[in-house]
Short mmCIF file of C-alpha atoms in Angstrom, two decimals:
data_model
loop_
_atom_site.label_atom_id
_atom_site.label_comp_id
_atom_site.label_asym_id
_atom_site.label_seq_id
_atom_site.Cartn_x
_atom_site.Cartn_y
_atom_site.Cartn_z
CA MET A 184 -41.04 27.06 -107.57
CA ILE A 185 -43.39 29.22 -110.00
CA GLN A 186 -46.34 26.66 -109.76
CA ARG A 187 -46.52 27.06 -105.97
CA MET A 188 -46.01 30.50 -105.38
CA LEU A 189 -48.99 30.91 -107.82
CA SER A 190 -51.33 27.99 -106.34
CA SER A 191 -50.40 29.47 -102.48
CA ALA A 192 -51.02 32.96 -103.65
CA LEU A 193 -54.82 32.06 -105.35
CA PHE A 194 -55.58 30.20 -102.34
CA ALA A 195 -54.37 32.45 -99.68
CA GLY A 196 -56.03 35.58 -102.10
CA PHE A 197 -59.04 33.46 -102.64
CA ALA A 198 -59.89 33.08 -99.28
CA ALA A 199 -58.95 36.55 -97.80
CA GLY A 200 -60.87 38.36 -100.73
CA LEU A 201 -63.60 36.08 -99.71
CA LEU A 202 -63.10 37.46 -96.19
CA ALA A 203 -62.78 41.18 -97.16
CA ALA A 204 -66.00 41.04 -98.89
CA LEU A 205 -68.04 39.49 -95.72
CA LEU A 206 -66.61 41.91 -93.38
CA GLN A 207 -67.29 45.02 -95.98
CA PHE A 208 -70.93 43.61 -96.05
CA ALA A 209 -71.21 43.65 -92.83
CA PHE A 210 -69.81 47.14 -91.86
CA ASP A 211 -68.92 49.14 -94.63
CA GLU A 212 -71.35 48.66 -97.56
CA LYS A 213 -74.09 49.99 -95.79
CA LEU A 214 -72.15 53.04 -95.36
CA ILE A 215 -71.36 53.54 -98.94
CA LEU A 216 -75.07 53.20 -99.92
CA LEU A 217 -75.90 55.69 -97.38
CA ALA A 218 -73.21 58.02 -98.64
CA GLU A 219 -74.76 57.65 -102.28
CA GLN A 220 -77.56 59.26 -100.93
CA TYR A 221 -75.89 62.44 -99.79
CA GLU A 222 -73.49 62.19 -102.69
CA THR A 223 -76.57 62.21 -105.18
CA GLY A 224 -78.50 64.60 -102.84
CA ALA A 225 -81.75 62.34 -101.78
CA LEU A 226 -80.39 63.05 -98.56
CA VAL A 227 -78.73 66.32 -97.00
CA HIS A 228 -76.92 66.74 -94.12
CA PHE A 229 -78.45 68.57 -90.93
CA ALA A 230 -81.73 68.92 -93.23
CA ALA A 231 -83.32 66.71 -91.42
CA ALA A 232 -82.47 68.50 -88.16
CA GLU A 233 -84.50 68.76 -85.28
CA PRO A 234 -87.14 71.81 -85.68
CA ALA A 235 -86.59 75.17 -83.97
CA GLY A 236 -87.81 75.01 -79.53
CA HIS A 237 -85.41 72.45 -79.57
CA ASP A 238 -83.11 72.80 -76.50
CA HIS A 239 -80.42 71.80 -77.49
CA ALA A 240 -77.30 74.61 -77.56
CA ALA A 241 -75.86 72.05 -79.96
CA THR A 242 -78.39 72.18 -82.52
CA PRO A 243 -77.99 74.25 -85.68
CA ASP A 244 -80.22 77.12 -86.77
CA PRO A 245 -83.00 75.98 -89.08
CA ALA A 246 -83.59 78.95 -90.96
CA THR A 247 -79.13 79.10 -92.03
CA PRO A 248 -79.60 76.99 -94.94
CA ALA A 249 -76.60 74.31 -94.53
CA PRO A 250 -72.96 74.83 -96.60
CA GLU A 251 -73.74 71.61 -97.29
CA ALA A 252 -76.96 71.96 -99.21
CA ALA A 253 -75.74 74.30 -101.29
CA ALA A 254 -73.23 72.12 -102.55
CA GLN A 255 -73.63 69.96 -105.54
CA PRO A 256 -72.46 66.70 -106.26
CA ALA A 257 -70.97 68.48 -109.50
CA GLY A 258 -67.36 67.69 -110.45
CA HIS A 259 -67.84 64.28 -109.84
CA ASP A 260 -67.17 62.91 -114.00
CA HIS A 261 -68.82 59.79 -113.44
CA GLN A 262 -71.68 58.33 -111.80
CA PRO A 263 -72.31 56.30 -108.57
CA ALA A 264 -71.60 52.77 -109.13
CA ALA A 265 -75.39 52.37 -108.39
CA GLY A 266 -76.50 54.79 -110.89
CA GLU A 267 -74.98 52.76 -113.76
CA GLY A 268 -77.84 51.39 -115.69
CA GLY A 269 -79.56 50.54 -112.57
CA ALA A 270 -77.36 47.56 -112.02
CA SER A 271 -79.30 45.37 -109.80
CA PRO A 272 -77.75 44.85 -106.36
CA LEU A 273 -77.10 41.25 -106.93
CA LYS A 274 -75.03 42.02 -109.75
CA ARG A 275 -73.51 45.31 -108.01
CA HIS A 276 -72.34 42.93 -104.99
CA GLY A 277 -71.67 40.22 -106.81
CA LEU A 278 -68.24 42.42 -108.44
CA THR A 279 -67.49 43.82 -104.98
CA VAL A 280 -66.86 39.86 -103.92
CA LEU A 281 -64.73 39.18 -107.60
CA PHE A 282 -62.36 42.36 -107.03
CA ALA A 283 -62.36 42.04 -103.80
CA VAL A 284 -60.84 38.25 -104.75
CA LEU A 285 -58.93 39.67 -107.27
CA THR A 286 -57.29 42.23 -105.22
CA TYR A 287 -56.74 40.45 -102.17
CA ALA A 288 -55.02 37.95 -104.39
CA GLY A 289 -52.93 40.34 -106.53
CA TYR A 290 -51.96 41.27 -102.97
CA ALA A 291 -50.87 37.17 -101.91
CA LEU A 292 -49.15 37.41 -105.06
CA ILE A 293 -46.55 40.39 -104.08
CA LEU A 294 -46.58 38.68 -100.74
CA VAL A 295 -45.99 35.02 -101.81
CA ALA A 296 -42.62 37.01 -104.25
CA ALA A 297 -41.71 38.20 -101.29
CA TYR A 298 -41.80 35.24 -98.80
CA ALA A 299 -40.03 32.95 -102.10
CA LEU A 300 -37.11 36.32 -101.63
CA ALA A 301 -36.63 35.89 -98.38
CA GLY A 302 -36.35 32.32 -98.86
CA GLN A 303 -33.79 32.94 -101.69
CA TRP A 304 -31.46 33.86 -97.79
CA GLY A 305 -32.54 30.99 -96.47
CA TYR A 306 -35.45 31.78 -94.60
CA ARG A 307 -38.56 30.20 -94.06
CA VAL A 308 -41.46 32.21 -93.18
CA SER A 309 -43.61 30.40 -90.30
CA LEU A 310 -47.49 30.72 -89.77
CA ARG A 311 -46.24 32.67 -87.43
CA ASP A 312 -44.27 34.90 -89.08
CA GLY A 313 -47.42 35.42 -91.49
CA LEU A 314 -48.86 37.11 -89.02
CA LEU A 315 -46.24 39.90 -88.74
CA TRP A 316 -45.48 40.04 -93.48
CA GLY A 317 -49.55 40.85 -92.98
CA LEU A 318 -49.06 43.08 -90.71
CA ALA A 319 -46.81 44.31 -92.47
CA GLY A 320 -48.26 44.20 -96.08
CA PHE A 321 -51.12 45.88 -94.15
CA ALA A 322 -49.11 49.29 -93.02
CA ALA A 323 -47.85 49.13 -96.35
CA PHE A 324 -50.73 49.03 -99.08
CA GLN A 325 -53.54 50.43 -95.87
CA MET A 326 -52.45 52.31 -92.72
CA ALA A 327 -49.38 54.50 -94.62
CA PRO A 328 -51.34 55.93 -97.29
CA ALA A 329 -54.16 56.49 -95.42
CA MET A 330 -52.07 58.81 -93.22
CA GLY A 331 -52.64 60.75 -96.42
CA LEU A 332 -55.24 59.52 -98.30
CA GLU A 333 -57.77 57.94 -95.46
CA PRO A 334 -60.18 56.16 -96.82
CA GLU A 335 -63.37 58.37 -98.34
CA LEU A 336 -66.67 57.92 -99.07
CA PRO A 337 -68.37 58.15 -101.79
CA GLY A 338 -68.99 61.74 -102.27
CA THR A 339 -65.71 63.18 -100.91
CA PRO A 340 -64.20 65.99 -102.94
CA ALA A 341 -60.69 65.34 -103.41
CA ALA A 342 -57.85 66.73 -104.67
CA ASP A 343 -56.64 65.30 -108.53
CA LEU A 344 -56.96 61.95 -108.97
CA ASP A 345 -53.93 61.07 -110.69
CA ALA A 346 -51.60 62.89 -108.15
CA ARG A 347 -53.13 61.16 -105.17
CA GLN A 348 -52.79 57.69 -107.17
CA ILE A 349 -48.97 58.26 -107.67
CA TRP A 350 -48.31 59.17 -104.10
CA TRP A 351 -50.63 55.58 -103.01
CA MET A 352 -48.56 53.86 -105.01
CA GLY A 353 -45.24 55.74 -103.74
CA THR A 354 -46.32 55.26 -100.16
CA ALA A 355 -46.66 51.50 -100.78
CA ILE A 356 -43.72 51.30 -102.14
CA ALA A 357 -41.52 53.07 -99.95
CA THR A 358 -43.18 51.72 -96.78
CA ALA A 359 -42.87 48.61 -97.82
CA ALA A 360 -38.85 48.82 -98.73
CA GLY A 361 -38.35 51.16 -95.46
CA LEU A 362 -40.31 48.32 -93.57
CA GLY A 363 -38.33 45.67 -95.30
CA LEU A 364 -35.32 47.82 -94.36
CA LEU A 365 -35.81 47.65 -90.64
CA ALA A 366 -36.44 44.33 -90.60
CA PHE A 367 -33.23 42.59 -92.57
CA GLY A 368 -30.83 45.35 -92.53
CA ARG A 369 -27.78 44.30 -91.42
CA SER A 370 -26.39 47.52 -90.61
CA LEU A 371 -27.36 50.85 -88.87
CA LEU A 372 -27.05 52.96 -92.36
CA ALA A 373 -29.86 50.12 -93.64
CA ARG A 374 -32.13 50.61 -90.25
CA ALA A 375 -31.70 54.37 -91.21
CA ALA A 376 -32.40 54.54 -94.89
CA GLY A 377 -36.05 52.28 -93.59
CA VAL A 378 -36.94 54.93 -91.38
CA LEU A 379 -36.30 57.34 -94.03
CA LEU A 380 -38.71 55.53 -96.68
CA LEU A 381 -40.94 55.18 -93.79
CA ALA A 382 -40.67 58.74 -93.39
CA LEU A 383 -39.88 60.40 -97.07
CA PRO A 384 -43.89 60.06 -97.87
CA HIS A 385 -45.22 61.75 -95.13
CA VAL A 386 -42.47 64.51 -95.16
CA ILE A 387 -43.49 64.98 -99.26
CA GLY A 388 -47.35 65.25 -97.89
CA ALA A 389 -50.86 63.86 -99.95
CA PRO A 390 -52.07 66.15 -102.40
CA GLU A 391 -55.54 67.75 -101.08
CA LEU A 392 -57.88 70.45 -101.64
CA ASP A 393 -57.57 74.12 -99.96
CA GLY A 394 -60.58 73.53 -98.35
CA PHE A 395 -63.49 70.98 -97.08
CA ALA A 396 -66.91 70.26 -99.07
CA GLY A 397 -67.63 67.05 -98.22
CA VAL A 398 -71.40 66.19 -98.66
CA THR A 399 -71.59 63.21 -96.03
CA PRO A 400 -71.82 63.78 -92.27
CA PRO A 401 -68.22 63.93 -90.39
CA GLU A 402 -69.57 61.24 -88.15
CA LEU A 403 -69.94 58.70 -91.65
CA ALA A 404 -66.89 59.62 -92.98
CA SER A 405 -64.71 58.87 -89.77
CA ARG A 406 -66.97 55.57 -88.82
CA PHE A 407 -66.04 54.60 -92.48
CA ALA A 408 -62.32 55.10 -92.07
CA ALA A 409 -62.13 53.43 -88.94
CA ARG A 410 -63.87 50.24 -90.33
CA SER A 411 -62.09 49.91 -93.73
CA LEU A 412 -59.21 50.38 -91.66
CA GLY A 413 -59.64 47.27 -88.92
CA ILE A 414 -61.57 45.17 -92.39
CA GLY A 415 -57.49 45.57 -93.88
CA LEU A 416 -56.13 45.00 -90.67
CA CYS A 417 -58.27 41.91 -90.38
CA VAL A 418 -57.46 40.30 -93.86
CA TRP A 419 -54.14 41.25 -94.19
CA VAL A 420 -53.20 39.33 -91.14
CA PHE A 421 -55.50 36.49 -91.80
CA MET A 422 -53.90 36.34 -95.51
CA GLY A 423 -50.51 36.81 -94.09
CA ALA A 424 -50.59 33.65 -91.94
CA VAL A 425 -53.07 31.69 -95.09
CA LEU A 426 -50.41 32.24 -97.29
CA ALA A 427 -47.30 31.09 -95.15
CA ARG A 428 -49.30 27.82 -94.31
CA PHE A 429 -49.88 26.96 -98.01
CA TRP A 430 -46.13 28.21 -98.88
CA THR A 431 -43.91 26.82 -95.86
CA GLY A 432 -45.97 23.81 -95.30
CA LYS A 433 -47.54 22.76 -92.33
CA ALA A 434 -44.57 21.17 -91.20
CA GLU A 435 -42.82 24.59 -90.01
CA ALA A 436 -45.93 25.91 -88.70
CA MET B 158 -39.69 18.10 -103.28
CA ASN B 159 -40.69 21.07 -101.00
CA ALA B 160 -37.28 21.03 -99.33
CA MET B 161 -35.18 21.10 -102.99
CA THR B 162 -37.34 24.14 -103.23
CA HIS B 163 -36.89 25.81 -100.11
CA THR B 164 -33.23 25.13 -99.98
CA ALA B 165 -32.00 26.40 -102.70
CA ALA B 166 -29.59 28.87 -102.83
CA LYS B 167 -30.11 32.21 -104.26
CA SER B 168 -30.33 31.06 -108.68
CA ALA B 169 -31.12 34.05 -111.12
CA SER B 170 -33.78 32.06 -112.55
CA GLY B 171 -35.22 31.99 -108.93
CA LEU B 172 -35.12 35.48 -108.62
CA MET B 173 -36.98 36.33 -112.32
CA GLN B 174 -39.29 33.76 -110.98
CA ILE B 175 -40.12 35.93 -108.04
CA VAL B 176 -40.03 39.41 -110.04
CA PHE B 177 -42.30 37.45 -112.22
CA VAL B 178 -45.24 36.97 -109.91
CA ALA B 179 -44.40 39.90 -108.10
CA LEU B 180 -45.34 41.97 -111.07
CA ILE B 181 -48.73 39.67 -111.67
CA GLY B 182 -50.04 40.61 -108.28
CA ALA B 183 -48.62 44.05 -109.18
CA THR B 184 -50.84 44.46 -113.04
CA ILE B 185 -53.62 42.86 -111.07
CA VAL B 186 -53.76 45.64 -108.31
CA PHE B 187 -53.30 47.80 -110.40
CA ALA B 188 -56.54 46.69 -112.81
CA ALA B 189 -58.21 46.49 -109.73
CA GLY B 190 -57.79 49.20 -107.40
CA LEU B 191 -56.11 51.64 -110.00
CA ALA B 192 -57.38 51.75 -113.48
CA HIS B 193 -58.84 54.75 -115.16
CA SER B 194 -61.60 52.20 -116.85
CA GLN B 195 -64.84 53.23 -116.43
CA THR B 196 -66.27 49.76 -117.23
CA LEU B 197 -63.38 48.23 -114.20
CA HIS B 198 -64.04 51.68 -111.63
CA ASP B 199 -67.31 50.96 -111.76
CA ALA B 200 -67.25 47.32 -110.72
CA ALA B 201 -64.72 47.92 -108.16
CA HIS B 202 -66.21 50.57 -106.84
CA ASP B 203 -67.72 49.56 -103.63
CA MET B 204 -64.41 47.65 -102.85
CA ARG B 205 -62.18 50.40 -103.98
CA HIS B 206 -63.24 52.48 -101.62
CA SER B 207 -63.41 49.98 -98.72
CA THR B 208 -60.01 49.19 -99.54
CA GLY B 209 -58.58 52.70 -99.19
CA PHE B 210 -57.59 53.17 -102.66
CA PRO B 211 -57.43 56.81 -104.11
CA CYS B 212 -61.50 56.42 -106.03
CA HIS B 213 -63.16 59.25 -107.81
#
C-alpha cells in the first residue's frame, strides 16, 4: 500500500505544484515584485500622487508627507529574496517552481494518507469525492488560516513569526479535524465537536499588531490576497481530483 | 491487487503506513513553508507568500 500511496501523492503533488507555479506567475508574481519595490523604498505609496491643482477631492494633499514615506522597511530581519546576492530571475523563479512542487507534494502526501485512512473504513474516494476533499484541504490549509492571517505581500509588518506560525498550524489541524468530524461523525456530539473545532482558532484569534504600518498600497495587498486564495482553491481542487484518480483508480471515477 | 489493497480491513500495519506517509508530508510542508532556515526561507520566499504561509 505504501508504494501506491507514495507514487500517487508524488504524481498528484507534482502536477499540482506545476499548476500552482503557473498560476502564481500569471497572477501573483508581478504583485510580489512590485511590493518589494515598496518594501525597499524604491517606490513610495502616494509619492506619485498628482500635483496640486487636480480637482479630485480624494487626491491627498501633496504637502503632507505620506505616513508611508516615513515608515522604513526596518524591523525586517532579512533582505527580500530579490536582494540575496543579486540572484538571477531564472534562479529565483526556478526555486519558486521547485518549492511549489515540494509544498504540494507534501500536501498530497497528507491528503493521500487521509484517503487511505478513509479506505480503512471501506470508504472509497472517487474522482468526484476528490474534488470535495481538495476543497476541504483548501479550507484547512489556506482559507481558514487566511481568515486570521491574510496572505501578505512582502513589506507588511506583522506580529511575531513564531506566534503566527503556531496559530497557522493549529488552525490547519483544527479545521481539518473539524471538517472530518462534520463529514464522518455519526453522532450529534461528534458534529458539534466538529463545529467547535472549526470555530476555536477564530475565537482564540490570530496574533496581530496594534496598528497598521504596511508600506504597500492597500489595493495591491487586497488584490494579492484575493488572487492567492483563488490560486489555492484551483490547485487544491485539482490536486484532490488527480490524487483520487491515481489512488482509487479509473474504474471508480 | 488493487482490490486487495482497498478492501483490506483495518490493520495495524495499514495504520502505521498511513501515519508514516502523513508524517513525511507534514515534514515536507514544514520544511518548505515554515522552517526558519535563512536559506530555505529565501529559496521558498515567493511561494511562501503566494501560498499564504506566515512569512517574515
